[in-house]
Structures are given as structure tokens and as C-alpha cells.
mmCIF file of C-alpha atoms and ligand atoms in Angstrom:
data_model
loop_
_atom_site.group_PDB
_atom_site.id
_atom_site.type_symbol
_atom_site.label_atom_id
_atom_site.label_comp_id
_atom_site.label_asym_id
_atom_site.label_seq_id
_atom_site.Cartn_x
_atom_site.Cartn_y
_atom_site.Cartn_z
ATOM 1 C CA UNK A 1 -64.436 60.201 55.338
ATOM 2 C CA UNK A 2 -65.197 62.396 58.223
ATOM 3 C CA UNK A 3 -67.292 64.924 56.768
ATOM 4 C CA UNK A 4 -70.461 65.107 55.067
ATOM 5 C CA UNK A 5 -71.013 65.631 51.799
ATOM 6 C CA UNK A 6 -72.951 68.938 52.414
ATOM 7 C CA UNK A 7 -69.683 70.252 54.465
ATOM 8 C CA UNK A 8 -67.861 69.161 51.701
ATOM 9 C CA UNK A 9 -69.536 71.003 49.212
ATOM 10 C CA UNK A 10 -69.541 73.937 51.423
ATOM 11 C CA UNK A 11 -66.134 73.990 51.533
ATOM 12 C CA UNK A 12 -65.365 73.669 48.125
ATOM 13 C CA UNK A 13 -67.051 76.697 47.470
ATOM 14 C CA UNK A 14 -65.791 78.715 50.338
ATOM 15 C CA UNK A 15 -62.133 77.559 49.163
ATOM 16 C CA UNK A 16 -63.291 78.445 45.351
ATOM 17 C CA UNK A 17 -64.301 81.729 45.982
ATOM 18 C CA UNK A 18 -61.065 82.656 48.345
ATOM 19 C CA UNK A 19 -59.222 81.728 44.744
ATOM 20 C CA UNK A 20 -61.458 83.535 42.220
ATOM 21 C CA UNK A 21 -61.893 86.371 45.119
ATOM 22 C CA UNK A 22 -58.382 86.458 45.685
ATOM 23 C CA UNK A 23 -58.912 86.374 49.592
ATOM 24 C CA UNK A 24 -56.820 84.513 51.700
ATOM 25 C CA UNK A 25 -58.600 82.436 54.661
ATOM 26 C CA UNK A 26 -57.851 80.483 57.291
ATOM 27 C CA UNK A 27 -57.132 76.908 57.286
ATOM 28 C CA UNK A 28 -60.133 74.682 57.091
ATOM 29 C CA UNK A 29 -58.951 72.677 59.513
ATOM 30 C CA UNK A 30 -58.916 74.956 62.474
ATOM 31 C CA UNK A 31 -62.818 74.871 61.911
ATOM 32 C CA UNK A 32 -63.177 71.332 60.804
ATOM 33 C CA UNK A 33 -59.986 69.110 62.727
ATOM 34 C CA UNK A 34 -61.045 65.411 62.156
ATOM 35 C CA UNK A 35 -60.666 66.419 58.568
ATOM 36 C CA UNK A 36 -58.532 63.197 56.871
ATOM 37 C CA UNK A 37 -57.350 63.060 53.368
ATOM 38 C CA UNK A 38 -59.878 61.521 51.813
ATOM 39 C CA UNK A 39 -62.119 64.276 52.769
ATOM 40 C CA UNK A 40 -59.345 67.021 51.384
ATOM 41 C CA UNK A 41 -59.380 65.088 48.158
ATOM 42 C CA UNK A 42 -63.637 65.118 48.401
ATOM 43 C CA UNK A 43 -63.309 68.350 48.631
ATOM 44 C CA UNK A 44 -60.878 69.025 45.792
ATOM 45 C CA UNK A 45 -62.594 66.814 43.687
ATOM 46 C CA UNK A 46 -65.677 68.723 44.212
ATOM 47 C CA UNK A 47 -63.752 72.235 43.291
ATOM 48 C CA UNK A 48 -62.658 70.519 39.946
ATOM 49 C CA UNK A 49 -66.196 69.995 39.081
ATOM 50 C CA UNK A 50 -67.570 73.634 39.985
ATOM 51 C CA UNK A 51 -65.149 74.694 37.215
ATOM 52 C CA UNK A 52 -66.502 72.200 34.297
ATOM 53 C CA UNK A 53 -69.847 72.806 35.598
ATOM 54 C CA UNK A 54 -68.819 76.119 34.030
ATOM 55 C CA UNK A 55 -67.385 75.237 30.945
ATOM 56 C CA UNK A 56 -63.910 75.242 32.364
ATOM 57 C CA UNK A 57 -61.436 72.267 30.958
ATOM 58 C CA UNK A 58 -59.240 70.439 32.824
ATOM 59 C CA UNK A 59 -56.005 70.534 30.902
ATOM 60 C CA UNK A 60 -53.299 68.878 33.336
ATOM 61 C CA UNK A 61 -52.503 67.474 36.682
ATOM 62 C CA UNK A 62 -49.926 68.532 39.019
ATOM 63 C CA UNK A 63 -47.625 66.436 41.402
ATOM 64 C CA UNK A 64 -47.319 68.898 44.742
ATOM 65 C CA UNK A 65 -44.479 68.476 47.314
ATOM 66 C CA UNK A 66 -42.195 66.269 45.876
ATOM 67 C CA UNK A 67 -38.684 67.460 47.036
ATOM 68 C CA UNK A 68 -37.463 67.861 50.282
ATOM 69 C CA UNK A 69 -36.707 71.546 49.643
ATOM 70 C CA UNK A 70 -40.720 71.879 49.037
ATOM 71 C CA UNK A 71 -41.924 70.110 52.411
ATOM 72 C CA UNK A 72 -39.415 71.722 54.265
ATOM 73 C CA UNK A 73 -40.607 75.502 52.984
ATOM 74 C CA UNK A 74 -44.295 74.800 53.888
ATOM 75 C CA UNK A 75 -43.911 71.981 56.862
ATOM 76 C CA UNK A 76 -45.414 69.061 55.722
ATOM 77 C CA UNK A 77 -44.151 65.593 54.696
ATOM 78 C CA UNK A 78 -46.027 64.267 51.886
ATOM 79 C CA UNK A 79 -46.603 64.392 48.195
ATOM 80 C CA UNK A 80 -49.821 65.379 46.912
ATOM 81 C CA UNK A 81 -51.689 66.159 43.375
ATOM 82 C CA UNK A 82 -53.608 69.270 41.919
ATOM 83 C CA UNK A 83 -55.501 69.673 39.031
ATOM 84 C CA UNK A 84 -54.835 72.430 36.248
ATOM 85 C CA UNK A 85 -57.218 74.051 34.547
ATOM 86 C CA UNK A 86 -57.369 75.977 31.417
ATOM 87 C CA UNK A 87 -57.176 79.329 32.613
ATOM 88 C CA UNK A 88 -54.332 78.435 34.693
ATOM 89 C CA UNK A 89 -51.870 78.767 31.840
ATOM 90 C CA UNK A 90 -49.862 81.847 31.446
ATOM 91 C CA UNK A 91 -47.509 82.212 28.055
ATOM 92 C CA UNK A 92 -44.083 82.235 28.212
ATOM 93 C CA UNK A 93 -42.746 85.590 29.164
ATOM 94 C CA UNK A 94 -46.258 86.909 29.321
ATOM 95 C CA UNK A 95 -47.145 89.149 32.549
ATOM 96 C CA UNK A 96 -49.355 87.725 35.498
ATOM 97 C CA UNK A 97 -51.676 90.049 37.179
ATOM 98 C CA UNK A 98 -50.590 90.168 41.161
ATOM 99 C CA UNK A 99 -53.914 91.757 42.253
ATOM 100 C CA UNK A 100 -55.752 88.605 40.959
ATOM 101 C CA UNK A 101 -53.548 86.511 43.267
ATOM 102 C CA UNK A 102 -53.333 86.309 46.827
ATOM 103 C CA UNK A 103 -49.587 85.856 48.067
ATOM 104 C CA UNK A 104 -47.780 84.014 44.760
ATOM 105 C CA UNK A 105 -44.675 82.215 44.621
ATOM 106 C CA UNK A 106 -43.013 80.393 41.681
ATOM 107 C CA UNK A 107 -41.156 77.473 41.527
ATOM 108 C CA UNK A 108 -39.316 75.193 38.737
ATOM 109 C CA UNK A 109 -40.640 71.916 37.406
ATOM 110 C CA UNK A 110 -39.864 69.521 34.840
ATOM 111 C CA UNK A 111 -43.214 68.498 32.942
ATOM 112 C CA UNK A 112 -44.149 66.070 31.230
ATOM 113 C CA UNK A 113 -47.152 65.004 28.683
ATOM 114 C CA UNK A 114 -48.262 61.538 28.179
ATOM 115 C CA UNK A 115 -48.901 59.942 25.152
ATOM 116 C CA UNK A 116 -51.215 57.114 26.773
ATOM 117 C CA UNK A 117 -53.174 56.382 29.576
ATOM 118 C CA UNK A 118 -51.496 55.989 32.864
ATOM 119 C CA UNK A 119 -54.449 54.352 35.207
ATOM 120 C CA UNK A 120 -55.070 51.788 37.956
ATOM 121 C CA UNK A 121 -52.705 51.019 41.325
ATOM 122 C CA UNK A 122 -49.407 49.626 40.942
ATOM 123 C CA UNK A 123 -47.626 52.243 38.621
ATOM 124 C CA UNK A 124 -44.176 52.775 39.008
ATOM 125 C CA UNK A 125 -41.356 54.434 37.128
ATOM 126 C CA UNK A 126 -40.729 52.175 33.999
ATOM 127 C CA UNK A 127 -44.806 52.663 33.052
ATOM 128 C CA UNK A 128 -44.628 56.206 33.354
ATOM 129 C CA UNK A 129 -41.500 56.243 31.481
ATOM 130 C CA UNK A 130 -43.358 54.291 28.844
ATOM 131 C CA UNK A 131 -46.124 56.492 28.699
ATOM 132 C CA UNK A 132 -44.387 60.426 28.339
ATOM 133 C CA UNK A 133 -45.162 61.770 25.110
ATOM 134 C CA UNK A 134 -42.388 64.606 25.527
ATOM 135 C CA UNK A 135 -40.612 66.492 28.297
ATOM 136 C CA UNK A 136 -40.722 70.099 28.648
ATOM 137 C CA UNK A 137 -39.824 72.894 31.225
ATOM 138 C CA UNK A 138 -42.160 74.680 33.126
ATOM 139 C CA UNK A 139 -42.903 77.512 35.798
ATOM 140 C CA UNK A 140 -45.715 77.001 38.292
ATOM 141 C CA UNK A 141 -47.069 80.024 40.390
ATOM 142 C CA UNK A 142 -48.413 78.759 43.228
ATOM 143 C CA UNK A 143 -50.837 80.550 45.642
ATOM 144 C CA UNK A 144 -52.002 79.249 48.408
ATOM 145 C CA UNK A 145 -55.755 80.486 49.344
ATOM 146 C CA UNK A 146 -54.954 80.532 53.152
ATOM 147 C CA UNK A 147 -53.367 82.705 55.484
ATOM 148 C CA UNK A 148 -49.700 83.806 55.539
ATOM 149 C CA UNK A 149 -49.246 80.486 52.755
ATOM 150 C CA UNK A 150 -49.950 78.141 56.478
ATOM 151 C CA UNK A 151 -51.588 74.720 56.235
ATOM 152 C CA UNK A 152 -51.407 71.401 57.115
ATOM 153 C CA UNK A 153 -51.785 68.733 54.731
ATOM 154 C CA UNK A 154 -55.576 68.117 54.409
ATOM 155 C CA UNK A 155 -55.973 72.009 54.132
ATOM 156 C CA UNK A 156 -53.725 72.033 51.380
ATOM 157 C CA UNK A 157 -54.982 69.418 49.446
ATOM 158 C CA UNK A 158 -58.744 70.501 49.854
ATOM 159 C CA UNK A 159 -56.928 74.322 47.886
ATOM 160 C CA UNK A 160 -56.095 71.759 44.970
ATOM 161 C CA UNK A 161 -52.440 71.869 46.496
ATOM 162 C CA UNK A 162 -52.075 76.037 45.895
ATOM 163 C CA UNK A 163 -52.643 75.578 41.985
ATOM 164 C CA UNK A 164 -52.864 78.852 40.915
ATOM 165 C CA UNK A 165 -50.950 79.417 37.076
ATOM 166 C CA UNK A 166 -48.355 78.247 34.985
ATOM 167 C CA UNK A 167 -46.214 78.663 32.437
ATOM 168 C CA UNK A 168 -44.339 76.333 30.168
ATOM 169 C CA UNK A 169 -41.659 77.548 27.768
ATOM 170 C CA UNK A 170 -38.289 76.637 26.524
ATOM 171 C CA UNK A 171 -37.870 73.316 24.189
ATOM 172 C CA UNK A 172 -39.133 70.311 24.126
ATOM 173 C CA UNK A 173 -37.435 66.565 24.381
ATOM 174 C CA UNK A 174 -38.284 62.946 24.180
ATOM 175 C CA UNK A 175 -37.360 61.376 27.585
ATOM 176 C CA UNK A 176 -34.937 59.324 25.818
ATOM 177 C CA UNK A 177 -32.795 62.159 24.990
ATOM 178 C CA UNK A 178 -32.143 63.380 28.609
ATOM 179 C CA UNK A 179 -30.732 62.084 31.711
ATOM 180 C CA UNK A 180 -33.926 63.484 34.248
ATOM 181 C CA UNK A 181 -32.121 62.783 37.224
ATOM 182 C CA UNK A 182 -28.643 65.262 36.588
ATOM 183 C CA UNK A 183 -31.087 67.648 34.506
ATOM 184 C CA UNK A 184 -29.889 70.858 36.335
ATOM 185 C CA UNK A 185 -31.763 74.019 36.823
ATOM 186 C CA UNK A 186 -31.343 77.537 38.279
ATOM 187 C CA UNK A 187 -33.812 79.444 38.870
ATOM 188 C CA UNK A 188 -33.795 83.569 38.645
ATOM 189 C CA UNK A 189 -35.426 86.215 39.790
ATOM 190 C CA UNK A 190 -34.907 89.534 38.939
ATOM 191 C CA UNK A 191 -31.645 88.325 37.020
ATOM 192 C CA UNK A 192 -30.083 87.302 40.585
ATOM 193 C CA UNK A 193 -29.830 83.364 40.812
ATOM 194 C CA UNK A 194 -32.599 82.189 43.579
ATOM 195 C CA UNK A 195 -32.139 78.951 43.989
ATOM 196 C CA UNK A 196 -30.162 75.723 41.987
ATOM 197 C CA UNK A 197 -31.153 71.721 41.530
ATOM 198 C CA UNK A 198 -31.573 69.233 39.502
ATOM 199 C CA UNK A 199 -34.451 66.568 38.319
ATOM 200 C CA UNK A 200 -33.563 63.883 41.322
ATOM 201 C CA UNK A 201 -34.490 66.183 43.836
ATOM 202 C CA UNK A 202 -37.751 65.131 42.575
ATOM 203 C CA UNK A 203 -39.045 61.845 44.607
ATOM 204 C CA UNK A 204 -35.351 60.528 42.988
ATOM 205 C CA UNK A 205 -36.705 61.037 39.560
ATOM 206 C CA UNK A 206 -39.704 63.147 37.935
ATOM 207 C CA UNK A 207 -41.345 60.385 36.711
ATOM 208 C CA UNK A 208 -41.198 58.770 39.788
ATOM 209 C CA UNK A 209 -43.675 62.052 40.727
ATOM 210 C CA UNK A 210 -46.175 60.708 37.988
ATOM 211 C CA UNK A 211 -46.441 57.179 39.702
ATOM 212 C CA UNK A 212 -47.334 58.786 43.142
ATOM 213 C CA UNK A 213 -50.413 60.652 41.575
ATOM 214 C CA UNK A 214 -51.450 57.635 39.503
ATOM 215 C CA UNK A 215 -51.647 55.701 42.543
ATOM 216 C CA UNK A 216 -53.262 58.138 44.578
ATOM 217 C CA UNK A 217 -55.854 58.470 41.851
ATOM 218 C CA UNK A 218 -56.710 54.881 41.572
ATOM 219 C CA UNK A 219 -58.021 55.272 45.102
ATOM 220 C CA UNK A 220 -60.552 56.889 43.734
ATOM 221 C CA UNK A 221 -61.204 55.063 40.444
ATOM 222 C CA UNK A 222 -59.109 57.669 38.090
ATOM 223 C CA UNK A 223 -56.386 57.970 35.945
ATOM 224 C CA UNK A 224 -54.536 60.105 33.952
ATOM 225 C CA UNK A 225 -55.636 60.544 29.982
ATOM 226 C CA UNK A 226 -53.242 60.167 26.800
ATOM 227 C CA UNK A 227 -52.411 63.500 26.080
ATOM 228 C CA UNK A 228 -52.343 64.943 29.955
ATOM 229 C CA UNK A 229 -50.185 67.660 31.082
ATOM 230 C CA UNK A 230 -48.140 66.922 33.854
ATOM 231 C CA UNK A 231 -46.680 69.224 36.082
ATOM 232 C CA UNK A 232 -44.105 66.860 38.478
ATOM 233 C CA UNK A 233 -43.433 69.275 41.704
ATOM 234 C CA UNK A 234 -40.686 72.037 42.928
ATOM 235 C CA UNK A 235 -37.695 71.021 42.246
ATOM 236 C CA UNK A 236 -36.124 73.735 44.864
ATOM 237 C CA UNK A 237 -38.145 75.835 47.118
ATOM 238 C CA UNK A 238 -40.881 78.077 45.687
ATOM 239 C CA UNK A 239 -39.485 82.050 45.016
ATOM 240 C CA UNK A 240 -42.210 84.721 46.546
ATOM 241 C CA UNK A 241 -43.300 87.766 43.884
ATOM 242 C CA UNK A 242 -44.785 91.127 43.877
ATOM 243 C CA UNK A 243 -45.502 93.745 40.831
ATOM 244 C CA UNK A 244 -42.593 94.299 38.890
ATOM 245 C CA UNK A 245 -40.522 91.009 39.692
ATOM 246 C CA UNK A 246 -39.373 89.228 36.406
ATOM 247 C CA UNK A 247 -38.752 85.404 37.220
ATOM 248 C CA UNK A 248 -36.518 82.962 34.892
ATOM 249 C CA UNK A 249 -35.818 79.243 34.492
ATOM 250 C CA UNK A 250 -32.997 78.439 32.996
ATOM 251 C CA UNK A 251 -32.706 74.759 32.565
ATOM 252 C CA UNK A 252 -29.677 72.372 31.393
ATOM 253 C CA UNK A 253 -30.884 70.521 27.878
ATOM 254 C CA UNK A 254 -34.471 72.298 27.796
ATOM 255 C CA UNK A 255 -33.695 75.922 27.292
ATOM 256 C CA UNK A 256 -35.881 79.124 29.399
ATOM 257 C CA UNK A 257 -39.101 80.203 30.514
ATOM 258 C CA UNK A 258 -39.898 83.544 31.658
ATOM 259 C CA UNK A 259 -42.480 85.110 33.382
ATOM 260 C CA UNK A 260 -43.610 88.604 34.633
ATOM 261 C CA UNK A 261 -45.218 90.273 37.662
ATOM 262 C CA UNK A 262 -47.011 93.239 37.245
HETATM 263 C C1 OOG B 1 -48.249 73.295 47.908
HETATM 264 C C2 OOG B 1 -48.061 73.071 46.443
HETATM 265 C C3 OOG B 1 -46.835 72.284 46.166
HETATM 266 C C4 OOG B 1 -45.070 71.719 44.510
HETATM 267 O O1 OOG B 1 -44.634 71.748 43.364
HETATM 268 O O2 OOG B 1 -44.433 71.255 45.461
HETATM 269 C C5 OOG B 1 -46.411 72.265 44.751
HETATM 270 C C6 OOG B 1 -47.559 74.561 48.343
HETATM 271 O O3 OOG B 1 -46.329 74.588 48.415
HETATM 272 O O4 OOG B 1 -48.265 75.531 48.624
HETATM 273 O O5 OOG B 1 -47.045 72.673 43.816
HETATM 274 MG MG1 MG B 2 -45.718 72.891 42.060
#
């Protein structure tokens, strides 16, 4: 750790009020450079707890920048994870506010919830496999809280990787019932096709996504609950929005999910 642990607080709530404000900055690191990842993490860490100091639950996790299309958009060149809060879910087909967001951009995701624990190093694929509950689609709206959506990697981490809403929808399947890899999506906007994948553009397989952030947790002593929400990254590259924009997933075995801008 580079930073202090009053910096770090500091920053948590400067980054925490740029989301709830919704006021972009600028990147923390052109203030703070020796910033390393542990410190982004501190700093995340510390956001998550400002939010269930206020009664706020922590329903899910997220896997960020997963695909190659997703590090190439933003310019970095590793994974990272998020944490979702309750507030952060929007209904399927329900409208999202713009003016509470900064600069928002959704993407398509396969998701996943466990049905036990996923903790300690060492996790790979066949655990996580092991562990999912069900699979089902979802939408996340990403917003990053800095400056024309530019950051490096600690900056982005220390924003809780751009978590900002999302939305699951169409069906849901056991994992045994779908091939995740060939699992293709399109994803729409405004009835136009946007962009096209499928599941192994996903660190090779989704659940292969699961494994990175169970690792990276047990860095820090944490795992990931029975009955988490997991969000597993951009499969293509994130979509931008404004007022008025509908946005649809269309997926291969798990049906739609919708989502509004107004
Ligand atoms: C970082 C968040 C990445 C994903 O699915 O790749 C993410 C960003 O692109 O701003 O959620
Ligand atoms: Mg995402």
C-alpha cells in the first residue's frame, strides 16, 4: 500500500459523492501516481462500507474487463471486480434516469448466482462450475465517475470498476443445460444490432470470470457467499446512451432483457 488510510478514506468519499452527485472527476491518479492496486481495492473496499454504513445491501459482485473487446474500449489490460449494491438493480424493461448518471454505457453479460460459497486462493473453473446455482442474462450500465470515461487501472478499480446499474431479465438455466462458451448474443440499441459475441469471449469461459474475482478476493481474506449475484464482464464492447435510447439483449438459449433511457 502506498497511501494512507486517511487518503484512502478521503478518496472513497470524494469518488462516492462524484457517483451519488453524478459529477464526473478526474482520475485519482493524476493527483495521487504511486497509487498500486492494493490501494484502489482499499479504497473500493472502503466505498462498499460507506453504503452499509447506511443501510445499503450488498447484493452481487461483478467481474470487470474480461474480454478483449472491453480492455481494448477503455485501454487497460486486466480483469478486475466491483461490487453491486441494492439500488443498483433496474427491472427488466424498466426506464433508467440519465440525469442521475454521469456518461452511461451498457454492455451484455452472462450472470450467474451461486448456490455455495466460493472462497480462498486456488479456484478455478470446475469449482465455480460446481458452485452456480443458475445462469441468467443480464444488462450492466456502467458509468464511470471520471472524466470523458478515462482511467487507468487503479483509478478504475478505486470507482468500484464503473458499477453503476443493472438489469437482469430473460430466463433462467442450470449451467448444465447450456454450452457457455458458443452462448451467442447480440446486442441492440434502438432496434439496430450494436454489437455480436458469444460467452468465450469471456476470459475463454464466464465462469472462468468467477475464479479471477475469487482469487483476487482471497488476497484480502474474502469470498463470495451462497446465494451471490454474479455479474461475469462485457462480453463485447460497452454501447453509450442518452434520453430516449431503448437498449436490448437478445441472447441464444436465455431469452431478452430490455432497458430504457429517459
Ligand atoms: C470498467 C468496467 C468494466 C466490464 O464488464 O468489463 C466492466 C469500464 O469499462 O468502465 O464492467
Ligand atoms: Mg460489466
Amino acid at each position: 500500500m502506498a497511501l494512507e488510510a486517511s487518503v484512502i478514506a478521503s478518496l472513497a468519499e470524494y469518488l462516492e459523492n462524484a457517483e451519488l452527485n453524478a459529477q464526473a472527476v478526474p482520475q485519482i491518479s493524476l493527483k495521487y501516481p504511486g497509487i498500486d492496486m492494493d490501494d484502489a481495492y482499499a479504497i473500493q473496499h472502503e466505498i462498499r462500507r460507506r453504503k452499509e454504513s447506511r443501510g445499503h445491501k450488498i447484493i452481487g459482485m461483478k467481474a470487470g474487463l474480461t474480454s478483449r473487446a472491453k480492455m481494448k474500449q477503455v485501454g487497460v489490460d486486466s480483469p478486475s471486480y466491483g461490487f453491486l449494491a441494492d439500488y443498483f438493480a433496474v427491472d427488466d424493461g424498466a426506464a433508467v434516469e440519465i440525469k442521475k448518471l454521469v456518461h452511461p454505457r451498457v454492455e451484455p453479460e452472462i450472470a450467474f448466482v451461486l448456490k455455495r460459497e466460493l472462497i480462498g486462493a486456488g479456484c478455478h473453473i470446475a469449482s465455480v462450475l460446481a458452485a452456480i446455482d443458475f445462469v441468467v442474462p443480464a444488462m450492466e450500465i456502467i458509468d464511470s465517475r471520471y472524466e470523458n470515461f478515462k482511467f487507468d487501472m487503479p483509478s478504475v478499480v478505486a470507482d468500484n470498476s464503473s458499477s453503476s446499474r443493472f438489469v437482469l431479465g430473460g430466463r433462467s438455466k442450470l449451467v448444465e443445460d447450456l454450452d457457455l462458451r458458443t452462448l451467442g448474443i447480440v446486442l441492440e440499441k434502438n432496434g439496430v444490432p450494436f454489437s455480436f459475441g458469444a460467452g468465450a469471449a469471456v476470459l475463454g469461459h464466464p465462469a472462468a470470470a468467477v475464479a479471477m474475482v475469487v482469487n483476487l478476493l482471497a488476497k484480502r481474506g474474502e469470498g463470495l457467499p451462497a446465494g451471490t449475484l454474479i455479474l461475469t464482464g462485457g462480453i463485447t464492447e460497452a454501447v453509450s446512451v442518452a434520453a430516449g435510447d431503448h437498449v436490448q439483449l437478445r441472447t441464444q438459449n436465455l431469452g431478452s432483457v430490455n432497458v430504457r433511457f429517459v
